[in-house]
Structures are given as structure tokens and as C-alpha cells.
GROMACS .gro file of C-alpha atoms in nm:
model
  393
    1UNK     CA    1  -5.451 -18.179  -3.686
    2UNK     CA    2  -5.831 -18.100  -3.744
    3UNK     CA    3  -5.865 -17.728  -3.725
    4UNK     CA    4  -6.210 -17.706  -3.437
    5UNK     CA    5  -6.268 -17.369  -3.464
    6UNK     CA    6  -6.552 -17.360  -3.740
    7UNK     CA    7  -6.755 -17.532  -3.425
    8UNK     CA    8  -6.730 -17.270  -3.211
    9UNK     CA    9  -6.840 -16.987  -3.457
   10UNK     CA   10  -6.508 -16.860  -3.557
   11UNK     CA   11  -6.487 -16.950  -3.939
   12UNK     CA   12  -6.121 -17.086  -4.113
   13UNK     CA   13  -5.868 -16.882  -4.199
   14UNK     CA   14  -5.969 -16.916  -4.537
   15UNK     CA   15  -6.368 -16.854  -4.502
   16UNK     CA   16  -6.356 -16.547  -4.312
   17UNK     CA   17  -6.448 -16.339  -4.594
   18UNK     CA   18  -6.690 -16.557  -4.792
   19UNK     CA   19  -7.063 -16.556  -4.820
   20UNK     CA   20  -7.121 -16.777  -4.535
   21UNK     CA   21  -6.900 -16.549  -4.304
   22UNK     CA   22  -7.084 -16.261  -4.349
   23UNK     CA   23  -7.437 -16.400  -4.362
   24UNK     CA   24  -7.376 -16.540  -4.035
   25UNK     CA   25  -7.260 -16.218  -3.908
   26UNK     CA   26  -7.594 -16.050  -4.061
   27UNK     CA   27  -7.838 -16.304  -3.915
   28UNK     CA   28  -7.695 -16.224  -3.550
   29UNK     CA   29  -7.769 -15.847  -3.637
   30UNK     CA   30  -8.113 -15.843  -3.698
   31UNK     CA   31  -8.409 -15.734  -3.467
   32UNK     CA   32  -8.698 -15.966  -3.400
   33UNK     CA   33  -8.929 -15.722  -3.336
   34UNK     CA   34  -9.173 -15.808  -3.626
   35UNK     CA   35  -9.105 -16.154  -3.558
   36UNK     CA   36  -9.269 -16.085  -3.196
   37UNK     CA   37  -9.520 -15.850  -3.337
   38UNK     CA   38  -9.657 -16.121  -3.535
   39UNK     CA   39  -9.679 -16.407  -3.251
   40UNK     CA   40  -9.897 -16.144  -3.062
   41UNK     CA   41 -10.152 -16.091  -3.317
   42UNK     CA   42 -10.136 -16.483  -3.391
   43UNK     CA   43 -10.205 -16.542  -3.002
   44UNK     CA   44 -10.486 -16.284  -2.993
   45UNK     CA   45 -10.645 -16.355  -3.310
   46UNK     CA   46 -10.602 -16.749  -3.352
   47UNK     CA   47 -10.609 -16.820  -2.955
   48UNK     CA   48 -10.309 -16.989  -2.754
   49UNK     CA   49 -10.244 -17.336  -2.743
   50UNK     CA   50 -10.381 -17.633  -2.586
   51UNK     CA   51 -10.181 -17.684  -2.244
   52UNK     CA   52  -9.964 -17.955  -2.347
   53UNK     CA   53  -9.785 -17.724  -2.548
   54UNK     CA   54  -9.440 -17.630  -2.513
   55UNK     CA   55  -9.396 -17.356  -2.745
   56UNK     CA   56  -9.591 -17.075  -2.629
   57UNK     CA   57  -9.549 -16.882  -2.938
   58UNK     CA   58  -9.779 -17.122  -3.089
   59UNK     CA   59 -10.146 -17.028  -3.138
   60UNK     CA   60 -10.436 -17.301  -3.173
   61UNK     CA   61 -10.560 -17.185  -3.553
   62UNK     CA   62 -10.265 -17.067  -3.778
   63UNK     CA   63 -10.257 -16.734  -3.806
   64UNK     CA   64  -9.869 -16.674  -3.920
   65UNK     CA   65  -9.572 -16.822  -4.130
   66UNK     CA   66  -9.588 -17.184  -3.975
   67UNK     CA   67  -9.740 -17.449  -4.027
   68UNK     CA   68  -9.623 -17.389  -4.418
   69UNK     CA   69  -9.882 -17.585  -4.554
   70UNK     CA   70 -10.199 -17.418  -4.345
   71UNK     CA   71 -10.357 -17.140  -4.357
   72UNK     CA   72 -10.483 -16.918  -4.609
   73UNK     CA   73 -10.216 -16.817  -4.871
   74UNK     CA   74 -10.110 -16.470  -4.926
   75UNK     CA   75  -9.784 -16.411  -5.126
   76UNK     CA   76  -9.491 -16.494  -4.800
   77UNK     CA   77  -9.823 -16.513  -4.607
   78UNK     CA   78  -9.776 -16.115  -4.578
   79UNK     CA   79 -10.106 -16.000  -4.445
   80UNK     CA   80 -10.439 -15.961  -4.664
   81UNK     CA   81 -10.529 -15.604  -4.733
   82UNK     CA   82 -10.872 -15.566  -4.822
   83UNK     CA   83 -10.900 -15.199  -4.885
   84UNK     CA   84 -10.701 -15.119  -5.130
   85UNK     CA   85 -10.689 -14.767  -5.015
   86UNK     CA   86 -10.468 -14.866  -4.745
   87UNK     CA   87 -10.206 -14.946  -4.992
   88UNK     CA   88  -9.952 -14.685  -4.941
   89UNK     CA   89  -9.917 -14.797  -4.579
   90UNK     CA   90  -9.683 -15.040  -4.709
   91UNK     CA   91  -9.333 -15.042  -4.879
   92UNK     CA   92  -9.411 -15.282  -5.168
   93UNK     CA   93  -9.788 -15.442  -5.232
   94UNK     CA   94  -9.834 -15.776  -5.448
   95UNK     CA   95 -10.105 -15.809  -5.640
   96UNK     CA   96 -10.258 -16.059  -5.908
   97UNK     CA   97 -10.341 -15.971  -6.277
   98UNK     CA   98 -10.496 -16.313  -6.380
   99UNK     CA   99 -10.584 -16.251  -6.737
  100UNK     CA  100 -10.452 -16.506  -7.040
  101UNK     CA  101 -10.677 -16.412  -7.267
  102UNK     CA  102 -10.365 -16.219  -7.454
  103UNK     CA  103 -10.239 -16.595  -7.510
  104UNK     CA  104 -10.159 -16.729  -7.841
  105UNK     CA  105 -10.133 -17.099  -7.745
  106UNK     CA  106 -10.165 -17.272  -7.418
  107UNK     CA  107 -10.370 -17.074  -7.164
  108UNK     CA  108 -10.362 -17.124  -6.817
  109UNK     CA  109 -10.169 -16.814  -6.684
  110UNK     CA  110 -10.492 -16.677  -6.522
  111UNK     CA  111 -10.415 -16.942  -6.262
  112UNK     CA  112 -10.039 -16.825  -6.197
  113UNK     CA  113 -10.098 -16.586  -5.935
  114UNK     CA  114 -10.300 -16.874  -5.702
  115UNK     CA  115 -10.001 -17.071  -5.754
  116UNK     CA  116  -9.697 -16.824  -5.697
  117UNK     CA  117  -9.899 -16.759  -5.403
  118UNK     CA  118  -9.970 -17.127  -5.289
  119UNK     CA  119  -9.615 -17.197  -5.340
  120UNK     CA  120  -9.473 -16.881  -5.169
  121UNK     CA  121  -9.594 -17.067  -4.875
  122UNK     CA  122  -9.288 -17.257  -4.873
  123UNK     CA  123  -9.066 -16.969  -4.795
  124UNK     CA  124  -9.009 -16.755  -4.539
  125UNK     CA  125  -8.930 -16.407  -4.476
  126UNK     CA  126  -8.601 -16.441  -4.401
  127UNK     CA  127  -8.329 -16.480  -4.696
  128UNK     CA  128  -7.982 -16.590  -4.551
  129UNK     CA  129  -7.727 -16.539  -4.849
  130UNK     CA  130  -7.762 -16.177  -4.793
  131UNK     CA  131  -7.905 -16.146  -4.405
  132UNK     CA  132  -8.205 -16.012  -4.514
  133UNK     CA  133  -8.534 -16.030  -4.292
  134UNK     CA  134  -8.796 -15.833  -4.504
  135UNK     CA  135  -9.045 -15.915  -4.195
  136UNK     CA  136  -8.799 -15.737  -3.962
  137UNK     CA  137  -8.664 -15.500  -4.254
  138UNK     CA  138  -9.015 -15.368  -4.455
  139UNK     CA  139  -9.334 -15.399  -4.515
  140UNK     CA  140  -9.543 -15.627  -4.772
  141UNK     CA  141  -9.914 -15.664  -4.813
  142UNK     CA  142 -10.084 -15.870  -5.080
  143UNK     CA  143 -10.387 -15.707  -5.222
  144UNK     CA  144 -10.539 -16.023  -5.417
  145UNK     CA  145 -10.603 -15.967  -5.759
  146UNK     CA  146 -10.741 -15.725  -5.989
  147UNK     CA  147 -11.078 -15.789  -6.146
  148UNK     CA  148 -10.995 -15.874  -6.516
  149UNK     CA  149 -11.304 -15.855  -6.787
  150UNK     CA  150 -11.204 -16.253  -7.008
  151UNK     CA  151 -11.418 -16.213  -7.224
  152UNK     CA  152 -11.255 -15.860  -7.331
  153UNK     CA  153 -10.891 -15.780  -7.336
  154UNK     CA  154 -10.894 -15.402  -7.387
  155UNK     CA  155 -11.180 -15.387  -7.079
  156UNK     CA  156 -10.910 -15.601  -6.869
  157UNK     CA  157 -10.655 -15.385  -7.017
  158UNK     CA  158 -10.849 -15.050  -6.859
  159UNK     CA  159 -10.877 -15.261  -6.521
  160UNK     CA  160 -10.535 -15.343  -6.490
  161UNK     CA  161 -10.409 -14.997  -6.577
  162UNK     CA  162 -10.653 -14.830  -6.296
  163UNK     CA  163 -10.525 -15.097  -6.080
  164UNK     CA  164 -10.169 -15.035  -6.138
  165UNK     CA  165 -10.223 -14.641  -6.103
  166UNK     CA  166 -10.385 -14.666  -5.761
  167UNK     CA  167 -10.097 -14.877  -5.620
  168UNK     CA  168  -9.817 -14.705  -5.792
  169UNK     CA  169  -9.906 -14.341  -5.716
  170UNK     CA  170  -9.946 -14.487  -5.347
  171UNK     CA  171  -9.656 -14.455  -5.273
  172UNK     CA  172  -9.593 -14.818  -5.242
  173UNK     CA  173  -9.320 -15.052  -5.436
  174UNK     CA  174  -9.609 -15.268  -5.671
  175UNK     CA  175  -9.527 -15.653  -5.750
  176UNK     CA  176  -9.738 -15.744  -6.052
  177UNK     CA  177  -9.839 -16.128  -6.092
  178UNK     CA  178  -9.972 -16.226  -6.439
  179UNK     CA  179 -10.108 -16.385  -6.650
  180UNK     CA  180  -9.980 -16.389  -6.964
  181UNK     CA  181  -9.715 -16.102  -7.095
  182UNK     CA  182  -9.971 -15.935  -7.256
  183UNK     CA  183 -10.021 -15.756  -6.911
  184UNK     CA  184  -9.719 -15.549  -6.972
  185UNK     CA  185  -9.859 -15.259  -7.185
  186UNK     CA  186 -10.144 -15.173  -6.943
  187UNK     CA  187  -9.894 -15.206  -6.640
  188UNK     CA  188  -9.661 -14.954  -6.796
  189UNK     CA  189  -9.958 -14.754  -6.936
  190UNK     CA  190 -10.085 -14.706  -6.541
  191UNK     CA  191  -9.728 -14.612  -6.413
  192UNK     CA  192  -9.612 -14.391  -6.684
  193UNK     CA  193  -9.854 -14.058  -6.574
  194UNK     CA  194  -9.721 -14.053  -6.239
  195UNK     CA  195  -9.366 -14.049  -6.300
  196UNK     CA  196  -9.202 -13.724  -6.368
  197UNK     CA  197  -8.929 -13.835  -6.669
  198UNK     CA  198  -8.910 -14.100  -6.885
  199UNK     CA  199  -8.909 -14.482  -6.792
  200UNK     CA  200  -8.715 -14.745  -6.896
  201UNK     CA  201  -8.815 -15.053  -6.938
  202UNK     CA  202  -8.588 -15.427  -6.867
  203UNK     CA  203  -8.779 -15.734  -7.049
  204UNK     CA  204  -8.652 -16.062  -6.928
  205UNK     CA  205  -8.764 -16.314  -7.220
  206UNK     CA  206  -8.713 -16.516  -7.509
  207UNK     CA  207  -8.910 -16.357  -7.765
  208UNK     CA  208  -8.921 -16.003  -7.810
  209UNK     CA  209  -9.323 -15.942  -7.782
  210UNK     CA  210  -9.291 -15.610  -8.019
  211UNK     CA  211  -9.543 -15.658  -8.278
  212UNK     CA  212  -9.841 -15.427  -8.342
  213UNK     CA  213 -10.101 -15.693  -8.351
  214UNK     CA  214 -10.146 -16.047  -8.358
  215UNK     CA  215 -10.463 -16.227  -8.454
  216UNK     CA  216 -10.601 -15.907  -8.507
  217UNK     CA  217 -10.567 -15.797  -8.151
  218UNK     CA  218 -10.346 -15.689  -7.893
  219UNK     CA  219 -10.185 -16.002  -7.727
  220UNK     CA  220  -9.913 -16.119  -7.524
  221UNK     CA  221  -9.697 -16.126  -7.828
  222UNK     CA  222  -9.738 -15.718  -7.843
  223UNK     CA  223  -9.693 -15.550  -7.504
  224UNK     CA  224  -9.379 -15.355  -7.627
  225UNK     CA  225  -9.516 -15.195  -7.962
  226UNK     CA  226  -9.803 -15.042  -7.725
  227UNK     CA  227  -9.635 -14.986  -7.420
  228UNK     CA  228  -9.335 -14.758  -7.653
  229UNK     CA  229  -9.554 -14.552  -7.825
  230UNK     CA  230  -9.633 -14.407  -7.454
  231UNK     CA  231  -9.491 -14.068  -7.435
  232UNK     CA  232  -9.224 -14.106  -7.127
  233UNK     CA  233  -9.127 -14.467  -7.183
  234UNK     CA  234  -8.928 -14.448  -7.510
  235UNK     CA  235  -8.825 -14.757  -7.720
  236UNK     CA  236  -8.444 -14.616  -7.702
  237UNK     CA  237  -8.459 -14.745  -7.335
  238UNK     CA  238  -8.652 -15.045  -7.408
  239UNK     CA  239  -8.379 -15.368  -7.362
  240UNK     CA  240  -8.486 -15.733  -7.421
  241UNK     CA  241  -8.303 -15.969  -7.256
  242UNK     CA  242  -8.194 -16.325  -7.343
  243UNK     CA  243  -8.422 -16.336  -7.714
  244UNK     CA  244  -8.359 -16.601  -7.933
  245UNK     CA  245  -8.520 -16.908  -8.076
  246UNK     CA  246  -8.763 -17.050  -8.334
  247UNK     CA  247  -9.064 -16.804  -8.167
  248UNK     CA  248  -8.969 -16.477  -8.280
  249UNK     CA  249  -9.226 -16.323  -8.505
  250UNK     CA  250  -9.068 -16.133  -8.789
  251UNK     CA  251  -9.300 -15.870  -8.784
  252UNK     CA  252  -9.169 -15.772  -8.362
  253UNK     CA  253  -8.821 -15.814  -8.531
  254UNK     CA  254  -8.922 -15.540  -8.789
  255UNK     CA  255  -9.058 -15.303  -8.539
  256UNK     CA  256  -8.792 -15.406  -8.326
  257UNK     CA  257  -8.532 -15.281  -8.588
  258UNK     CA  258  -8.716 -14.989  -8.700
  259UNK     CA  259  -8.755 -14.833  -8.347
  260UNK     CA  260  -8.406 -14.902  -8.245
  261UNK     CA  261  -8.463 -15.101  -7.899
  262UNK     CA  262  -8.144 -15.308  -7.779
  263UNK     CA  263  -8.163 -15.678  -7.794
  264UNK     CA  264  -7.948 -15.928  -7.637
  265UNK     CA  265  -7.965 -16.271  -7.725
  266UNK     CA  266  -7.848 -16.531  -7.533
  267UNK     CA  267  -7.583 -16.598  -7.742
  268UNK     CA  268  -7.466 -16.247  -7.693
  269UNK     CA  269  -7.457 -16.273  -7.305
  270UNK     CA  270  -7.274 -16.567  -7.352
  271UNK     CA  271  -7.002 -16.510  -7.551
  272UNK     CA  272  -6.944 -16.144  -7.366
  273UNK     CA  273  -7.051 -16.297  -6.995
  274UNK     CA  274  -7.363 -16.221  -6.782
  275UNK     CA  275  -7.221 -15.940  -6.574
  276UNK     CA  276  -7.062 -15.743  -6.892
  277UNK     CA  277  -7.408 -15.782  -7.076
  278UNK     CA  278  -7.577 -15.684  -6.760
  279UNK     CA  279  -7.341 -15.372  -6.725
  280UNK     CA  280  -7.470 -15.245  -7.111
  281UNK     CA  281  -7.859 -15.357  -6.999
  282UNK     CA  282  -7.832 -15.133  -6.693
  283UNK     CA  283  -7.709 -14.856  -6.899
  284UNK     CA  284  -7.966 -14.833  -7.152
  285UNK     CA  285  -8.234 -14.883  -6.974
  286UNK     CA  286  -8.144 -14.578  -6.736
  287UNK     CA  287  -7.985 -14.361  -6.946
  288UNK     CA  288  -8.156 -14.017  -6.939
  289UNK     CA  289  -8.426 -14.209  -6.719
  290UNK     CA  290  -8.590 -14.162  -6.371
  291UNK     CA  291  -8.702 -14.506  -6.347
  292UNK     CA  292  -8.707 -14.848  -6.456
  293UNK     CA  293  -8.973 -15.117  -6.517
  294UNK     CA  294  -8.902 -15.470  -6.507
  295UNK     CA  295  -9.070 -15.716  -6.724
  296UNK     CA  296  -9.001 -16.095  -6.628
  297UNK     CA  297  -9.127 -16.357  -6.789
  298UNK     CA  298  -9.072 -16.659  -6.654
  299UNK     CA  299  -8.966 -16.846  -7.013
  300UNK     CA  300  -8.718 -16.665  -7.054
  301UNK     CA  301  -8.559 -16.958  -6.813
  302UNK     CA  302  -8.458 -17.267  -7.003
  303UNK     CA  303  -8.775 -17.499  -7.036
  304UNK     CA  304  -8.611 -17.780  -6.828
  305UNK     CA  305  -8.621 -17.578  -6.504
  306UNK     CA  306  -8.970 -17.432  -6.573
  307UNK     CA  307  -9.201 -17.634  -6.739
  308UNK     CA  308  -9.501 -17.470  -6.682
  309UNK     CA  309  -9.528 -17.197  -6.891
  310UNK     CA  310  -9.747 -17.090  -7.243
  311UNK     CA  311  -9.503 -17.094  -7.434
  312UNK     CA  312  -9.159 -17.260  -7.337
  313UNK     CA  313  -8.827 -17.221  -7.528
  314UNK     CA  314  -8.512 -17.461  -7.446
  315UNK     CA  315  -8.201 -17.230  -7.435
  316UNK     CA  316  -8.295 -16.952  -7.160
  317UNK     CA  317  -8.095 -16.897  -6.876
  318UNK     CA  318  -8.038 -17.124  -6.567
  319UNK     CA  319  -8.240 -16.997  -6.237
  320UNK     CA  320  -7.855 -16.883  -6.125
  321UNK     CA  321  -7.805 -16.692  -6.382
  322UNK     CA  322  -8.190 -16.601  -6.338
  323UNK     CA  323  -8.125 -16.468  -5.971
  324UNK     CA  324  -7.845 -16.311  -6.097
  325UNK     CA  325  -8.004 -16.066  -6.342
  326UNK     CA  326  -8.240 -15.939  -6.125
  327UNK     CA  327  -8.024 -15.905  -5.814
  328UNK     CA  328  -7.812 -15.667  -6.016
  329UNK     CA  329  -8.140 -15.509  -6.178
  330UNK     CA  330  -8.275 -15.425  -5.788
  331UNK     CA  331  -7.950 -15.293  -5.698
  332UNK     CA  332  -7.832 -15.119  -6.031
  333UNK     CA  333  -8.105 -14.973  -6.138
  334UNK     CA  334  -8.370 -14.672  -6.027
  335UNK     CA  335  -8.626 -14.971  -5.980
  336UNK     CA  336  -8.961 -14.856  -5.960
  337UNK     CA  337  -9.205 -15.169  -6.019
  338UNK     CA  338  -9.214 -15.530  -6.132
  339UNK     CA  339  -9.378 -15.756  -6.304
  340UNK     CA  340  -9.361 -16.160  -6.340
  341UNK     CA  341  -9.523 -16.291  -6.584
  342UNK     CA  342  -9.652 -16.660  -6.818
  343UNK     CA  343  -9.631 -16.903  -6.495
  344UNK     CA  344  -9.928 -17.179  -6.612
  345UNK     CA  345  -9.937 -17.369  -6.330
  346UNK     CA  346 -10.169 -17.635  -6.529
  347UNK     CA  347  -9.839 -17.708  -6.701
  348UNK     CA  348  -9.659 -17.730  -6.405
  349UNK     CA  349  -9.489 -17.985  -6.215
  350UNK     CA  350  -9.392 -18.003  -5.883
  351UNK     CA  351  -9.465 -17.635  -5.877
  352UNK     CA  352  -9.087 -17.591  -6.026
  353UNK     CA  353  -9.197 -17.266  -6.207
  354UNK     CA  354  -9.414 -17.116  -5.955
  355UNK     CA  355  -9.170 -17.196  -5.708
  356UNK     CA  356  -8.888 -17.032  -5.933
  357UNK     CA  357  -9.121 -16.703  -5.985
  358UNK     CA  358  -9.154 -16.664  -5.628
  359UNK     CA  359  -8.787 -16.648  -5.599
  360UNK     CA  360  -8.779 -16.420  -5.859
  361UNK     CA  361  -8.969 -16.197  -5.664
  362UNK     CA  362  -8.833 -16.256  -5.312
  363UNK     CA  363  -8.488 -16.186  -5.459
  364UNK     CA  364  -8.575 -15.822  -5.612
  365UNK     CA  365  -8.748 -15.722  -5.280
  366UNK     CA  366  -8.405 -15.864  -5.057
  367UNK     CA  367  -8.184 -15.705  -5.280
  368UNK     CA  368  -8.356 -15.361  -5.305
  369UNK     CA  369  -8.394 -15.379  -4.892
  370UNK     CA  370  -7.996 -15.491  -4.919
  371UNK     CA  371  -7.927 -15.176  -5.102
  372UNK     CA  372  -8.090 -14.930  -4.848
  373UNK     CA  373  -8.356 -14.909  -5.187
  374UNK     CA  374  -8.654 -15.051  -4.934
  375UNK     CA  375  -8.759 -14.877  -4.734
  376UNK     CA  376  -8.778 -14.560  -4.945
  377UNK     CA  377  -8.861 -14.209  -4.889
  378UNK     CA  378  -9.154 -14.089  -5.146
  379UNK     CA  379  -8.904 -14.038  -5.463
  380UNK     CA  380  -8.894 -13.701  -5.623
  381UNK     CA  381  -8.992 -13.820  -5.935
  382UNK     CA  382  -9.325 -13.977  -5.832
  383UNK     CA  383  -9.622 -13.769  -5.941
  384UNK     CA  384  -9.903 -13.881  -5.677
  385UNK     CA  385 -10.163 -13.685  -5.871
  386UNK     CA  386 -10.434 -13.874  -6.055
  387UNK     CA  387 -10.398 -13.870  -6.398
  388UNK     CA  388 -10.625 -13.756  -6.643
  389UNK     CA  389 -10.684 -14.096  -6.827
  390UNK     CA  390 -10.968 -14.303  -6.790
  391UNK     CA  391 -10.875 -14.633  -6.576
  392UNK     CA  392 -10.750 -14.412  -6.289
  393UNK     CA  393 -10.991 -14.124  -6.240
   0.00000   0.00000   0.00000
């Protein structure tokens, strides 16, 4: 006989402990207060409906999560902040960092964090595997993008580490959109004089980006020489991730080797398994640190799940595997900011790789909120003081 009682809510013997089991028990858990909260402000702001109408939560301009494809796009259509003063009122803050002049071969980058944004319409805020509802759970603001100088990379590089300062020393949890990887060396350049200890540093790629120069200049093939040599974020915590590939510059591989950093390739996480190479990623990165910076570039997915990228590599990791690294990372790891990086949406298609970067970043923010790691309390570690370099006087 057909065993009924997976209709009425009570799950088969055999499913009571899975996934689904619990996420249904989450979901009936959860408040709805921001969910309310933000039908109020859509009704005062955007007006109420026209009378014929059912659904009185419905305003007459969209001001909120639905229609999906109207409105103005924030990242998750979290609200617009303006001032960027106001940035510690909020748990975690995106922001764009739409520079590619750091690229070596196909540009287009500068145009990632419109379409991460555009296609982070798509989702909502509430993330069922894990019954997570970061509207109901945190707080996210998007404060657009940083002004970057094209024409000069070491100007954009000031401008993105003054950005970075303001937002990191605010308190608030910052989400970095690039642009190419070159962003990483200002980004860590910002953070590094507010925290109290050293930093370590995860890189999710396929090529190691540890050369001093290339072309003569500081470029997205160089982010980790620079960002090393930084006092507090030593190359002994420095792990890349899934390297590997015809586009590995032997002069990265030298510095690479002569500063000691760990590399994985993918054929090391293969043959010793995802979770085991995770475990010794985890470790080095936080051994005798306070925090940890995450570097993810979005190649370091195999090019037939995210075509639009500068400079794609087949052999990466599947977007499982993908969500898998960084769920771990958010929950393992003293997290302190992130940073996706080399979506091109000129070489997208379908949005497939801006789609897959905003699930990269929608899965570190559910999994730190899963892990009681958002909302935070100021950590100890965070110096708040402004630091005595240039960008962030």
C-alpha cells in the first residue's frame, strides 16, 4: 500500500532526517517581520493598488522583491544606500569595484558588477536548503560602486583601497564585486590596517596571480605578490585553490615557490577529495590568524558552466563543488570579507556566470547567518581607527 503520509507533512520513515526534513521544519520557524516591514514601505512609497486588486500587499510602482524583472536593481534588491557613511548600519554592504584595466586579454569585467546585480534579481532572500531568510535574519545594503580612475590602475588602486577601508572599519561584513582579479591587492591593502593580527587569505582560481609585474605593471595576474608583502597578511597563510592549466606564468610559480604559499591543484583535491583538501585549506589559512579574506574568481569554475569570464580554463570545479568550498569557508573560517571577481558579462550567455557569482555570494552570506557568524557583535580584532595611509584618511 502507498504510504500517504508525505501529503500531510509528516515525511517517510526514511526522510525524516534528510535535507528536505529539516528545511521544511526551518521555513515554518522563521518570522516575517521584515517581510511585512518591507510591504509597508512598498505601500507608502510606491502607492497601493488599483481596486481590482486582490493582493493587498501589492503596491502600484515596484518598490520590493517582485515583479523580478522591474524595478531598479540592487544586489537581492537590498535597499540603495547613498551615503556611504551609513554603512555600518548594516551587517554586510555590497559594493562594485568595476575596474579591468588590470586585464591581460579580454576586458569586459568593468561590466560584472551591473550584471551580478541585474541577475541577482532573479533570487530572493530566502534560501531553502538551509532555512535561511537573510531579509528576516540580517541586514544588506548595496552601496553601488566605487569610482575607479581607467585610465590609471594605481589611482583606481588608491580608490578602491579608501573604499574598502571605509566599509570594513564600519563595522559592516563588505562583499566586493570586480572587475578583474587585479582588485585583490588594493582590497586586502584597505582591510589589513584595521585588523589587529595577521590575515589570511583563501584564493579560489586557476592560476595563481603571484607575479611581481606583468607588462610592466601591476595587473590581474599579480594581486598576491603585492597583497603578501603587506605586513599582517603573510604569504605562509596565503592558499590557492584549484590552480592548474596551460595559464600559469612561471615567473608567479617562482615567487610562488620562493615565498612558500600552499597550492592545491585540482588534481590534488581530487585524488585526496574536496572536504579533506578543504580541511588542510582551512588550516593554513587560519593558522596563527584573526581573520580570513576570500578571493573568488569566478574561473576557477570549469569554462562550460561559466563562459563569461577574461580568461577561462576547462578543468575547474563544478558550481557543486563551487558552493561547496565556500559554504565550508563561511562556516570554517574567521571570515572577515569577500571578494568575487573576472565575471565579463560581454562574454556571457544566458547570464550563466553572473548568475553563478551571485550564488556564490548568496551562499557565503546564508551560511555565515547559518552559523550564528551574521549577525555579529563588533569583533575584537577589528581596529575601527583610520589608518595612517593615504586612500583612507
Amino acid at each position: 500500500m502507498t504510504d500517504d503520509r508525505s501529503r500531510f507533512g509528516v515525511p517517510r520513515e526514511d526522510l525524516k532526517d534528510s535535507q528536505a526534513a529539516y528545511a521544511l521544519r526551518r521555513e515554518a520557524e522563521l518570522p516575517e517581520h521584515g517581510w511585512k516591514r518591507e510591504v509597508e514601505r512598498n505601500l507608502e512609497l510606491g502607492l497601493t493598488a488599483a481596486p481590482s486588486i486582490g493582493d493587498r500587499t501589492i503596491s502600484t510602482f515596484s518598490r520590493g522583491e517582485l515583479p523580478h524583472f522591474a524595478g531598479i536593481n540592487t544586489f537581492l534588491k537590498a535597499p540603495y544606500v547613498e551615503d556611504v557613511h551609513k554603512a555600518g548600519n548594516y551587517d554586510a554592504a555590497v559594493f562594485g569595484i568595476p575596474l579591468d584595466t588590470g586585464t591581460t586579454y579580454r576586458a569586459g569585467t568593468r561590466f560584472g558588477p551591473q550584471g551580478v546585480r541585474r541577475i541577482s534579481a532573479l533570487y530572493g532572500s530566502y534560501y531553502f536548503d538551509l532555512g535561511i531568510d537573510l531579509r528576516e535574519q540580517m541586514t544588506l545594503c548595496d552601496l553601488g560602486d566605487v569610482f575607479v580612475i581607467p585610465a590609471n590602475i594605481e589611482k583606481a588602486f588608491d580608490q578602491i583601497s579608501r573604499a574598502v577601508s571605509h566599509v570594513f572599519r564600519s563595522g559592516a561584513f563588505p562583499i566586493m564585486i570586480g572587475g578583474d582579479h587585479s582588485i585583490g591587492y588594493p582590497c586586502v591593502r584597505g582591510i589589513a590596517p584595521h585588523v589587529n593580527g595577521n590575515i589570511g587569505i583563501i584564493h579560489i582560481d586557476r592560476h595563481v596571480d603571484t607575479q611581481e609585474l606583468d607588462m610592466d605593471e601591476r595587473m590581474h595576474t599579480t594581486p598576491w605578490f603585492h597583497a603578501t608583502n603587506i605586513e599582517n597578511a603573510p604569504p605562509k597563510n596565503l592558499v590557492q585553490f584549484g590552480i592548474g592549466g596551460w595559464q600559469v606564468p612561471r615567473a608567479g610559480v617562482k615567487v610562488a615557490r620562493e615565498r612558500g604559499t600552499t597550492i592545491m591543484t585540482m588534481t590534488d583535491i581530487m585524488d585526496m577529495g574536496l572536504d579533506k583538501a578543504l580541511d588542510i585549506a582551512i588550516e593554513v589559512a587560519s593558522e596563527g590568524t584573526e581573520a580570513v579574506y576570500l578571493s573568488f574568481d569566478i574561473d576557477s569554475i570549469d569554462a562550460g558552466f561559466v563562459p563569461g569570464t577574461g580568461w577561462p580554463e576547462p578543468g575547474g570545479f563544478t558550481p557543486r563543488e563551487a558552493l561547496r568550498i565556500v559554504q565550508r569557508v563561511a562556516r570554517e573560517t574567521n571570515l572577515c570579507a569577500m571578494e568575487l571577481v573576472e565575471v565579463s558579462p560581454p562574454y556571457d550567455i544566458s547570464d550563466m556566470t553572473a548568475l553563478m557569482g551571485t550564488r556564490v555570494i548568496c551562499d557565503v552570506l546564508a551560511n555565515l547567518v547559518f552559523a550564528e557568524k551574521l549577525p555579529r557583535q563588533r569583533p575584537a580584532w577589528l581596529n575601527s581607527e583610520p589608518s595612517t595611509e593615504p586612500w583612507a584618511l
